[in-house]
Short mmCIF file of C-alpha atoms and ligand atoms in Angstrom, two decimals:
data_model
loop_
_atom_site.label_atom_id
_atom_site.label_comp_id
_atom_site.label_asym_id
_atom_site.label_seq_id
_atom_site.Cartn_x
_atom_site.Cartn_y
_atom_site.Cartn_z
CA MET A 1 -14.15 34.33 -10.89
CA SER A 2 -14.52 36.29 -14.11
CA LYS A 3 -12.60 39.23 -12.73
CA THR A 4 -9.57 37.17 -11.76
CA THR A 5 -9.74 35.31 -15.04
CA SER A 6 -9.97 38.59 -16.99
CA ARG A 7 -6.62 39.62 -15.53
CA HIS A 8 -4.99 36.45 -16.83
CA ILE A 9 -6.22 36.56 -20.41
CA PRO A 10 -3.19 35.84 -22.61
CA ILE A 11 -3.10 39.13 -24.50
CA ARG A 12 -0.12 38.36 -26.74
CA GLN A 13 -1.59 35.05 -27.78
CA LEU A 14 -4.85 36.80 -28.71
CA GLU A 15 -2.99 39.46 -30.63
CA SER A 16 -1.36 36.73 -32.68
CA VAL A 17 -4.86 35.67 -33.81
CA LEU A 18 -5.40 39.13 -35.30
CA ARG A 19 -2.35 38.96 -37.56
CA PRO A 20 -2.80 38.46 -41.33
CA ILE A 21 -4.02 34.91 -41.88
CA HIS A 22 -0.70 33.48 -43.13
CA GLN A 23 1.02 34.66 -39.91
CA ALA A 24 -1.85 34.13 -37.49
CA SER A 25 -2.38 31.39 -34.97
CA GLY A 26 -5.75 30.38 -33.53
CA LEU A 27 -7.15 30.78 -30.02
CA GLY A 28 -5.09 28.95 -27.41
CA ASN A 29 -6.07 25.68 -25.76
CA GLU A 30 -7.32 27.29 -22.54
CA PHE A 31 -10.26 28.81 -24.40
CA TYR A 32 -11.45 25.30 -25.20
CA THR A 33 -10.69 23.44 -22.00
CA ASP A 34 -10.81 25.75 -18.99
CA GLN A 35 -13.96 26.20 -16.90
CA ALA A 36 -12.97 29.72 -15.82
CA TYR A 37 -12.70 30.84 -19.46
CA PHE A 38 -15.97 29.10 -20.23
CA GLU A 39 -17.69 31.26 -17.62
CA LEU A 40 -15.82 34.34 -18.79
CA GLU A 41 -17.14 33.70 -22.30
CA ARG A 42 -20.66 33.33 -20.95
CA ASP A 43 -20.60 36.59 -19.02
CA GLN A 44 -18.33 38.74 -21.17
CA VAL A 45 -18.67 37.43 -24.71
CA MET A 46 -21.94 35.53 -25.19
CA GLY A 47 -23.64 37.63 -22.51
CA LYS A 48 -22.81 40.91 -24.21
CA THR A 49 -24.41 39.97 -27.49
CA TRP A 50 -27.34 37.76 -28.52
CA ALA A 51 -27.10 34.04 -27.81
CA CYS A 52 -29.74 31.54 -28.87
CA VAL A 53 -31.24 29.58 -25.97
CA GLY A 54 -34.10 27.68 -27.61
CA PHE A 55 -36.91 27.64 -30.14
CA ALA A 56 -40.25 29.37 -29.74
CA SER A 57 -42.15 26.59 -31.52
CA ASP A 58 -40.98 24.13 -28.86
CA LEU A 59 -43.44 26.01 -26.62
CA GLN A 60 -46.35 24.85 -28.72
CA LYS A 61 -49.30 26.00 -26.65
CA ASN A 62 -50.00 29.18 -24.75
CA GLY A 63 -49.30 28.70 -21.05
CA THR A 64 -46.29 26.44 -21.42
CA VAL A 65 -42.83 26.63 -19.87
CA ASN A 66 -39.46 25.22 -20.88
CA PRO A 67 -36.54 25.30 -18.46
CA VAL A 68 -33.16 25.46 -20.22
CA GLU A 69 -29.60 25.69 -19.08
CA PHE A 70 -27.36 28.33 -20.57
CA MET A 71 -23.70 27.64 -19.71
CA GLY A 72 -24.61 26.81 -16.13
CA LEU A 73 -27.35 29.43 -15.73
CA PRO A 74 -30.87 28.10 -15.18
CA LEU A 75 -33.24 29.99 -17.51
CA LEU A 76 -36.97 29.68 -18.07
CA LEU A 77 -38.66 30.16 -21.41
CA MET A 78 -42.37 30.86 -20.99
CA ARG A 79 -45.22 31.36 -23.43
CA ASN A 80 -47.89 33.33 -21.57
CA ARG A 81 -51.65 33.00 -21.95
CA GLU A 82 -51.64 35.53 -24.81
CA GLY A 83 -48.90 33.68 -26.70
CA LEU A 84 -45.98 35.98 -25.90
CA VAL A 85 -42.65 34.21 -25.32
CA GLN A 86 -40.48 35.66 -22.53
CA VAL A 87 -37.33 34.53 -20.76
CA PHE A 88 -36.63 34.71 -17.02
CA HIS A 89 -34.01 33.47 -14.61
CA ASN A 90 -35.37 30.12 -13.46
CA VAL A 91 -34.98 30.80 -9.78
CA CYS A 92 -37.47 31.47 -7.01
CA SER A 93 -37.27 34.95 -5.51
CA HIS A 94 -37.63 33.57 -1.96
CA ARG A 95 -34.71 31.29 -1.10
CA GLY A 96 -33.39 30.76 -4.59
CA MET A 97 -34.70 27.31 -5.37
CA LYS A 98 -34.59 26.40 -9.03
CA LEU A 99 -38.22 26.99 -9.91
CA VAL A 100 -39.16 24.76 -12.86
CA GLU A 101 -37.52 21.39 -13.49
CA ALA A 102 -39.47 20.05 -16.47
CA PRO A 103 -41.11 21.50 -19.58
CA GLY A 104 -44.88 21.42 -19.84
CA GLU A 105 -48.20 23.15 -19.64
CA VAL A 106 -48.96 25.25 -16.57
CA GLN A 107 -52.38 24.83 -14.96
CA GLY A 108 -53.06 28.07 -13.13
CA VAL A 109 -49.78 29.34 -11.74
CA ILE A 110 -46.17 28.23 -11.42
CA ARG A 111 -45.60 26.90 -7.93
CA CYS A 112 -42.22 26.72 -6.22
CA PRO A 113 -41.83 23.23 -4.74
CA TYR A 114 -40.11 24.54 -1.58
CA HIS A 115 -42.51 26.95 0.23
CA SER A 116 -45.16 27.13 -2.46
CA TRP A 117 -44.74 30.71 -3.60
CA THR A 118 -46.54 31.12 -6.92
CA TYR A 119 -45.92 33.15 -10.06
CA ASP A 120 -48.06 33.91 -13.09
CA LEU A 121 -46.94 33.40 -16.68
CA ASN A 122 -45.58 36.95 -16.84
CA GLY A 123 -43.30 36.28 -13.88
CA ALA A 124 -45.34 38.26 -11.32
CA LEU A 125 -45.33 36.89 -7.77
CA LYS A 126 -48.94 36.02 -6.94
CA GLY A 127 -48.98 33.88 -3.82
CA THR A 128 -46.86 33.77 -0.65
CA PRO A 129 -48.55 31.31 1.75
CA HIS A 130 -48.12 32.04 5.47
CA ILE A 131 -45.60 34.77 4.73
CA GLY A 132 -46.88 36.88 7.62
CA GLY A 133 -47.31 33.92 9.99
CA ILE A 134 -49.83 31.08 10.14
CA ASN A 135 -52.71 31.76 7.73
CA GLN A 136 -51.38 35.27 6.99
CA HIS A 137 -50.75 35.04 3.27
CA LYS A 138 -49.78 38.70 2.96
CA ASP A 139 -47.47 40.83 5.03
CA GLU A 140 -47.45 44.60 4.79
CA ARG A 141 -43.66 44.59 5.25
CA PHE A 142 -43.28 42.55 2.07
CA ALA A 143 -44.04 44.02 -1.37
CA CYS A 144 -44.95 41.17 -3.74
CA GLU A 145 -44.57 43.39 -6.79
CA LYS A 146 -40.84 43.78 -6.11
CA HIS A 147 -40.21 40.05 -6.04
CA GLY A 148 -41.32 38.70 -9.37
CA LEU A 149 -39.10 36.51 -11.52
CA LYS A 150 -36.12 38.36 -12.97
CA PRO A 151 -36.68 38.92 -16.70
CA ILE A 152 -33.93 38.66 -19.30
CA ARG A 153 -33.89 40.74 -22.46
CA SER A 154 -34.98 38.45 -25.28
CA ALA A 155 -35.97 38.52 -28.94
CA ILE A 156 -37.12 35.99 -31.52
CA TRP A 157 -35.94 35.54 -35.07
CA MET A 158 -36.54 32.54 -37.36
CA ASP A 159 -38.20 30.80 -34.43
CA MET A 160 -35.02 31.07 -32.35
CA VAL A 161 -35.24 32.63 -28.91
CA PHE A 162 -32.22 34.83 -28.25
CA VAL A 163 -31.16 36.40 -24.97
CA ASN A 164 -28.89 39.32 -24.25
CA LEU A 165 -27.76 38.89 -20.64
CA SER A 166 -26.07 42.28 -20.33
CA GLY A 167 -29.21 44.02 -21.60
CA ASP A 168 -27.30 46.58 -23.65
CA ALA A 169 -26.41 44.92 -26.95
CA ALA A 170 -27.59 46.53 -30.19
CA PRO A 171 -31.09 45.31 -31.11
CA LEU A 172 -31.11 41.77 -32.53
CA GLU A 173 -32.75 42.95 -35.73
CA GLN A 174 -29.90 45.39 -36.29
CA MET A 175 -27.29 42.67 -35.71
CA LEU A 176 -29.05 40.43 -38.23
CA ALA A 177 -29.65 43.10 -40.88
CA PRO A 178 -26.46 42.37 -42.90
CA LEU A 179 -27.53 38.72 -43.21
CA THR A 180 -31.17 39.35 -44.01
CA GLU A 181 -30.08 41.86 -46.66
CA ARG A 182 -27.63 39.36 -48.13
CA TRP A 183 -30.31 36.71 -48.32
CA THR A 184 -32.90 38.86 -50.07
CA GLN A 185 -31.12 37.74 -53.28
CA PHE A 186 -32.59 34.28 -52.58
CA LEU A 187 -35.62 34.90 -50.41
CA GLY A 188 -36.88 38.23 -51.69
CA GLU A 189 -38.21 40.69 -49.13
CA ASP A 190 -40.52 38.33 -47.28
CA GLY A 191 -39.13 34.83 -47.82
CA MET A 192 -38.40 34.35 -44.13
CA SER A 193 -42.08 34.80 -43.36
CA LEU A 194 -42.83 31.65 -45.38
CA LEU A 195 -40.74 29.40 -43.16
CA ARG A 196 -42.76 26.70 -41.44
CA ARG A 197 -41.83 23.96 -39.08
CA ASN A 198 -43.80 20.85 -38.27
CA ALA A 199 -43.48 21.12 -34.51
CA SER A 200 -43.91 17.42 -33.92
CA GLY A 201 -40.85 16.60 -36.03
CA ASP A 202 -38.26 18.30 -38.20
CA ALA A 203 -35.86 18.31 -35.27
CA SER A 204 -32.77 16.50 -34.14
CA THR A 205 -30.39 16.70 -31.19
CA LEU A 206 -26.78 15.64 -31.06
CA GLU A 207 -24.48 15.63 -28.05
CA VAL A 208 -20.82 16.19 -28.87
CA ASN A 209 -17.75 16.13 -26.67
CA CYS A 210 -16.24 19.36 -27.84
CA ASN A 211 -16.19 23.04 -27.04
CA TRP A 212 -18.96 25.02 -28.75
CA LYS A 213 -16.40 27.03 -30.77
CA LEU A 214 -15.12 23.93 -32.53
CA ALA A 215 -18.63 23.30 -33.88
CA VAL A 216 -18.67 26.85 -35.28
CA GLU A 217 -15.18 26.53 -36.74
CA ASN A 218 -15.96 23.24 -38.40
CA TYR A 219 -19.16 24.69 -39.86
CA CYS A 220 -17.30 27.65 -41.32
CA GLU A 221 -15.17 25.62 -43.70
CA ALA A 222 -15.70 23.29 -46.62
CA TYR A 223 -12.03 22.24 -46.56
CA HIS A 224 -12.76 18.94 -44.76
CA LEU A 225 -15.48 17.86 -47.18
CA PRO A 226 -13.60 15.31 -49.31
CA TRP A 227 -12.40 13.36 -46.27
CA VAL A 228 -15.19 13.75 -43.76
CA HIS A 229 -18.29 13.81 -45.98
CA PRO A 230 -17.58 11.40 -48.83
CA ALA A 231 -21.27 11.10 -49.79
CA LEU A 232 -21.87 14.85 -49.87
CA ASN A 233 -18.62 15.28 -51.73
CA THR A 234 -19.80 13.16 -54.63
CA TYR A 235 -22.11 15.98 -55.76
CA SER A 236 -20.98 19.05 -53.82
CA ARG A 237 -17.24 19.07 -54.36
CA LEU A 238 -14.61 21.30 -52.84
CA GLU A 239 -14.38 23.41 -56.00
CA ASP A 240 -18.14 24.05 -55.87
CA HIS A 241 -17.78 26.03 -52.63
CA TYR A 242 -16.96 29.63 -51.81
CA ASN A 243 -16.01 31.38 -48.59
CA ILE A 244 -18.37 33.76 -46.82
CA GLN A 245 -17.39 36.31 -44.17
CA PHE A 246 -18.97 39.67 -43.51
CA ALA A 247 -20.11 42.26 -40.97
CA GLU A 248 -17.75 40.92 -38.26
CA HIS A 249 -20.16 38.35 -36.85
CA PHE A 250 -21.05 36.15 -39.82
CA ALA A 251 -18.91 33.53 -41.57
CA GLY A 252 -19.42 30.32 -43.46
CA GLN A 253 -19.50 28.89 -46.92
CA GLY A 254 -21.66 28.67 -49.97
CA SER A 255 -22.16 25.88 -52.49
CA TYR A 256 -23.11 26.04 -56.16
CA ALA A 257 -23.91 22.35 -56.25
CA TYR A 258 -26.70 21.77 -53.73
CA LYS A 259 -28.50 18.66 -54.91
CA LEU A 260 -29.71 17.25 -51.66
CA SER A 261 -33.34 17.24 -52.78
CA GLU A 262 -32.44 15.11 -55.80
CA THR A 263 -30.22 12.85 -53.79
CA ALA A 264 -32.85 12.42 -51.10
CA GLY A 265 -35.54 12.08 -53.78
CA THR A 266 -37.74 14.93 -52.58
CA ASN A 267 -39.90 17.46 -54.39
CA LEU A 268 -40.56 20.04 -51.72
CA PRO A 269 -41.98 23.49 -52.58
CA THR A 270 -39.33 26.15 -53.16
CA PHE A 271 -39.17 29.83 -52.20
CA PRO A 272 -41.13 31.78 -54.84
CA SER A 273 -38.39 34.42 -55.08
CA TRP A 274 -35.46 32.05 -55.36
CA PRO A 275 -33.82 32.72 -58.77
CA GLN A 276 -34.64 29.80 -61.07
CA ASP A 277 -31.13 29.73 -62.49
CA ARG A 278 -29.65 29.43 -59.00
CA LEU A 279 -31.63 26.55 -57.51
CA ARG A 280 -28.38 24.77 -56.71
CA ASN A 281 -26.94 27.66 -54.78
CA ALA A 282 -27.01 27.18 -51.00
CA GLU A 283 -25.44 29.10 -48.15
CA TYR A 284 -24.26 27.95 -44.73
CA VAL A 285 -23.57 30.81 -42.38
CA ALA A 286 -22.69 30.95 -38.69
CA PHE A 287 -24.22 33.87 -36.80
CA PHE A 288 -21.71 34.33 -33.97
CA PRO A 289 -21.67 33.20 -31.29
CA ASN A 290 -23.85 30.09 -31.30
CA VAL A 291 -26.17 29.76 -34.30
CA LEU A 292 -25.50 27.84 -37.52
CA LEU A 293 -27.86 28.60 -40.39
CA GLY A 294 -28.41 26.99 -43.76
CA ILE A 295 -30.61 28.03 -46.66
CA GLN A 296 -31.47 26.06 -49.73
CA ALA A 297 -34.19 26.68 -52.32
CA ASP A 298 -36.54 24.16 -50.68
CA HIS A 299 -35.74 24.39 -46.98
CA ALA A 300 -33.74 26.13 -44.31
CA PHE A 301 -32.27 25.01 -41.03
CA ALA A 302 -31.05 26.52 -37.81
CA MET A 303 -28.79 24.88 -35.30
CA GLN A 304 -28.47 26.17 -31.77
CA LEU A 305 -25.20 25.24 -30.10
CA GLN A 306 -25.84 24.81 -26.40
CA PRO A 307 -22.54 24.89 -24.54
CA ILE A 308 -22.78 22.57 -21.51
CA ALA A 309 -19.15 22.49 -20.36
CA PRO A 310 -15.80 23.47 -21.90
CA GLY A 311 -15.66 20.06 -23.60
CA LYS A 312 -19.36 19.40 -24.16
CA THR A 313 -21.99 20.90 -26.45
CA ILE A 314 -25.50 19.93 -27.44
CA GLU A 315 -26.46 20.70 -31.03
CA HIS A 316 -30.18 21.40 -31.53
CA LEU A 317 -31.18 21.24 -35.18
CA ARG A 318 -34.53 22.50 -36.49
CA LEU A 319 -35.62 22.29 -40.12
CA PHE A 320 -37.98 24.71 -41.80
CA TYR A 321 -39.86 24.35 -45.05
CA VAL A 322 -41.47 26.75 -47.48
CA GLY A 323 -45.15 27.53 -46.93
CA ASP A 324 -48.01 25.77 -45.13
CA GLU A 325 -48.32 22.97 -47.66
CA ALA A 326 -44.73 21.83 -47.13
CA VAL A 327 -45.38 20.89 -43.49
CA ARG A 328 -48.50 18.83 -44.20
CA ASP A 329 -48.52 15.05 -44.12
CA ASP A 330 -48.20 14.74 -47.93
CA TYR A 331 -44.62 15.87 -47.57
CA ALA A 332 -43.77 13.90 -44.43
CA ALA A 333 -41.57 11.43 -46.31
CA CYS A 334 -39.69 14.23 -48.10
CA ARG A 335 -39.10 16.03 -44.84
CA SER A 336 -37.78 12.96 -43.10
CA ALA A 337 -35.46 12.26 -46.05
CA VAL A 338 -34.04 15.78 -45.74
CA LEU A 339 -33.70 15.45 -41.97
CA GLU A 340 -31.94 12.10 -42.33
CA ALA A 341 -29.52 13.51 -44.88
CA TRP A 342 -28.54 16.38 -42.55
CA ARG A 343 -28.32 14.11 -39.54
CA LEU A 344 -25.80 12.03 -41.41
CA VAL A 345 -23.74 15.08 -42.36
CA PHE A 346 -23.68 16.42 -38.79
CA GLN A 347 -22.94 12.97 -37.43
CA GLU A 348 -19.98 12.70 -39.80
CA ASP A 349 -18.54 15.87 -38.26
CA VAL A 350 -18.57 14.49 -34.71
CA ALA A 351 -15.28 12.59 -34.95
CA SER A 352 -13.52 15.72 -36.27
CA VAL A 353 -14.75 18.14 -33.64
CA GLU A 354 -14.21 15.63 -30.84
CA GLY A 355 -10.72 14.90 -32.20
CA MET A 356 -9.90 18.62 -32.17
CA GLN A 357 -11.11 18.82 -28.56
CA LYS A 358 -8.81 15.94 -27.59
CA GLY A 359 -5.94 17.68 -29.36
CA ARG A 360 -6.45 20.73 -27.18
CA ALA A 361 -5.15 18.81 -24.18
CA SER A 362 -1.75 18.83 -25.86
CA PRO A 363 0.96 21.38 -24.97
CA GLY A 364 2.28 20.63 -28.47
CA TYR A 365 -0.60 22.70 -29.88
CA GLN A 366 -0.85 26.43 -29.31
CA GLY A 367 -3.56 27.60 -31.66
CA GLY A 368 -2.15 26.05 -34.82
CA ALA A 369 -2.19 27.66 -38.25
CA PHE A 370 -4.67 28.47 -41.02
CA SER A 371 -4.73 27.77 -44.72
CA PRO A 372 -4.55 31.27 -46.24
CA GLU A 373 -7.24 30.25 -48.75
CA MET A 374 -9.39 27.49 -47.27
CA ASP A 375 -9.58 28.69 -43.66
CA VAL A 376 -10.50 32.34 -44.23
CA PRO A 377 -13.98 32.05 -42.59
CA THR A 378 -12.55 30.02 -39.67
CA HIS A 379 -9.89 32.67 -39.09
CA TYR A 380 -12.63 35.31 -39.29
CA PHE A 381 -14.40 33.61 -36.38
CA HIS A 382 -11.18 33.40 -34.38
CA GLN A 383 -10.59 37.08 -34.96
CA TRP A 384 -14.09 37.87 -33.72
CA GLY A 385 -13.44 35.82 -30.57
CA ALA A 386 -10.00 37.35 -30.02
CA ARG A 387 -11.38 40.89 -30.37
CA GLN A 388 -14.08 40.25 -27.77
CA LEU A 389 -11.60 38.70 -25.33
CA LEU A 390 -9.04 41.45 -25.85
CA ALA A 391 -11.71 44.04 -25.08
CA VAL A 392 -12.43 42.19 -21.81
CA ALA A 393 -8.71 42.01 -20.95
CA ARG A 394 -8.18 45.69 -21.70
CA SER A 395 -11.11 46.83 -19.64
CA ALA A 396 -9.85 44.66 -16.73
CA GLU A 397 -6.44 46.33 -17.10
CA ALA A 398 -7.98 49.79 -17.20
CA SER A 399 -9.99 49.16 -14.03
CA GLU A 400 -6.90 48.19 -12.01
S1 FES B 501 -37.60 28.99 -2.25
FE1 FES B 501 -39.34 29.13 -3.49
S2 FES B 501 -40.94 29.38 -2.07
FE2 FES B 501 -39.19 29.29 -0.81
FE1 FE2 B 502 -18.69 19.04 -41.98
#
């Protein structure tokens, strides 16, 4: 399907995205509504870089598994007996049954429910009952070692488990370096290592009826603040924000008026390196394609956007605090106040992103327009998307 779809990518429409912002239009409706483009994005855009598929701390104990769906692909996150997290295709090597249906701890081995083939927590095929006939559990014509689970290149950063389906993207660390360098001004050299999450909480999930890109676009701009987030806007006003866009795959916004801790009445520990005269500075940056990050002096958050269908996305939010003490019970009330405040903000965005999705059924809309000042980060994201899709279209053309 991808190949046929690649040949129909609307090249001129994508080129119009790359124009200077005052002349540009955004990505066309089909990129938000069409299943074929959704799969093309999975294989040719998301799949060629690093996409977040879950959180390592959700696999709390060694020897646990967590099946996840990534744009229709069944994947399996596993923490082996030594604590290493790896990702595999969640499919049995025998007749292709989906292997694991529910998260949990594995006693012994992973057993396929169909013919009971078993795998260890590193994906190796261990048992093949009756494969050579009744009571013949081995067969010399069949090499077990060639039929383990199929691994997927993965890496972890800030507790997020990323996969690179194509296997040939630049290392994750290299992709993230421009952001980690930018944030040393707040976190110092080792601030990230202080992040802690209370694994039994500090999490929230929200299902939204919109394409995953609309969640990114909405996150990139502060423009909607006065109308969509009236409470937030009382202390963090439009004029307190600045645009952020850099290194091709990061965009978002910063605020000079972060006061959430005061508003929520919390006194959480702060990063030791955070400049004392900038405690109200906060930054909200999307790491393309599907991660939304936020840092404040007293906590950070990461949101994984899990695209389910062209018009459906699940937002997985995880909050992180500074140092061991911050995740103890003494701070439980502070942490739930912070979580509640963010849940409200993200909930307030739902009507906007769902409204934009509905608007994309209209032939009266063909990518729209951008404010040359307020939509710079949003346009930056569109340009990133258009460049990836144009590269796909051009390589399809070249192979004809
Ligand atoms: S499909 Fe899994 S054992 Fe047959
Ligand atoms: Fe918002």
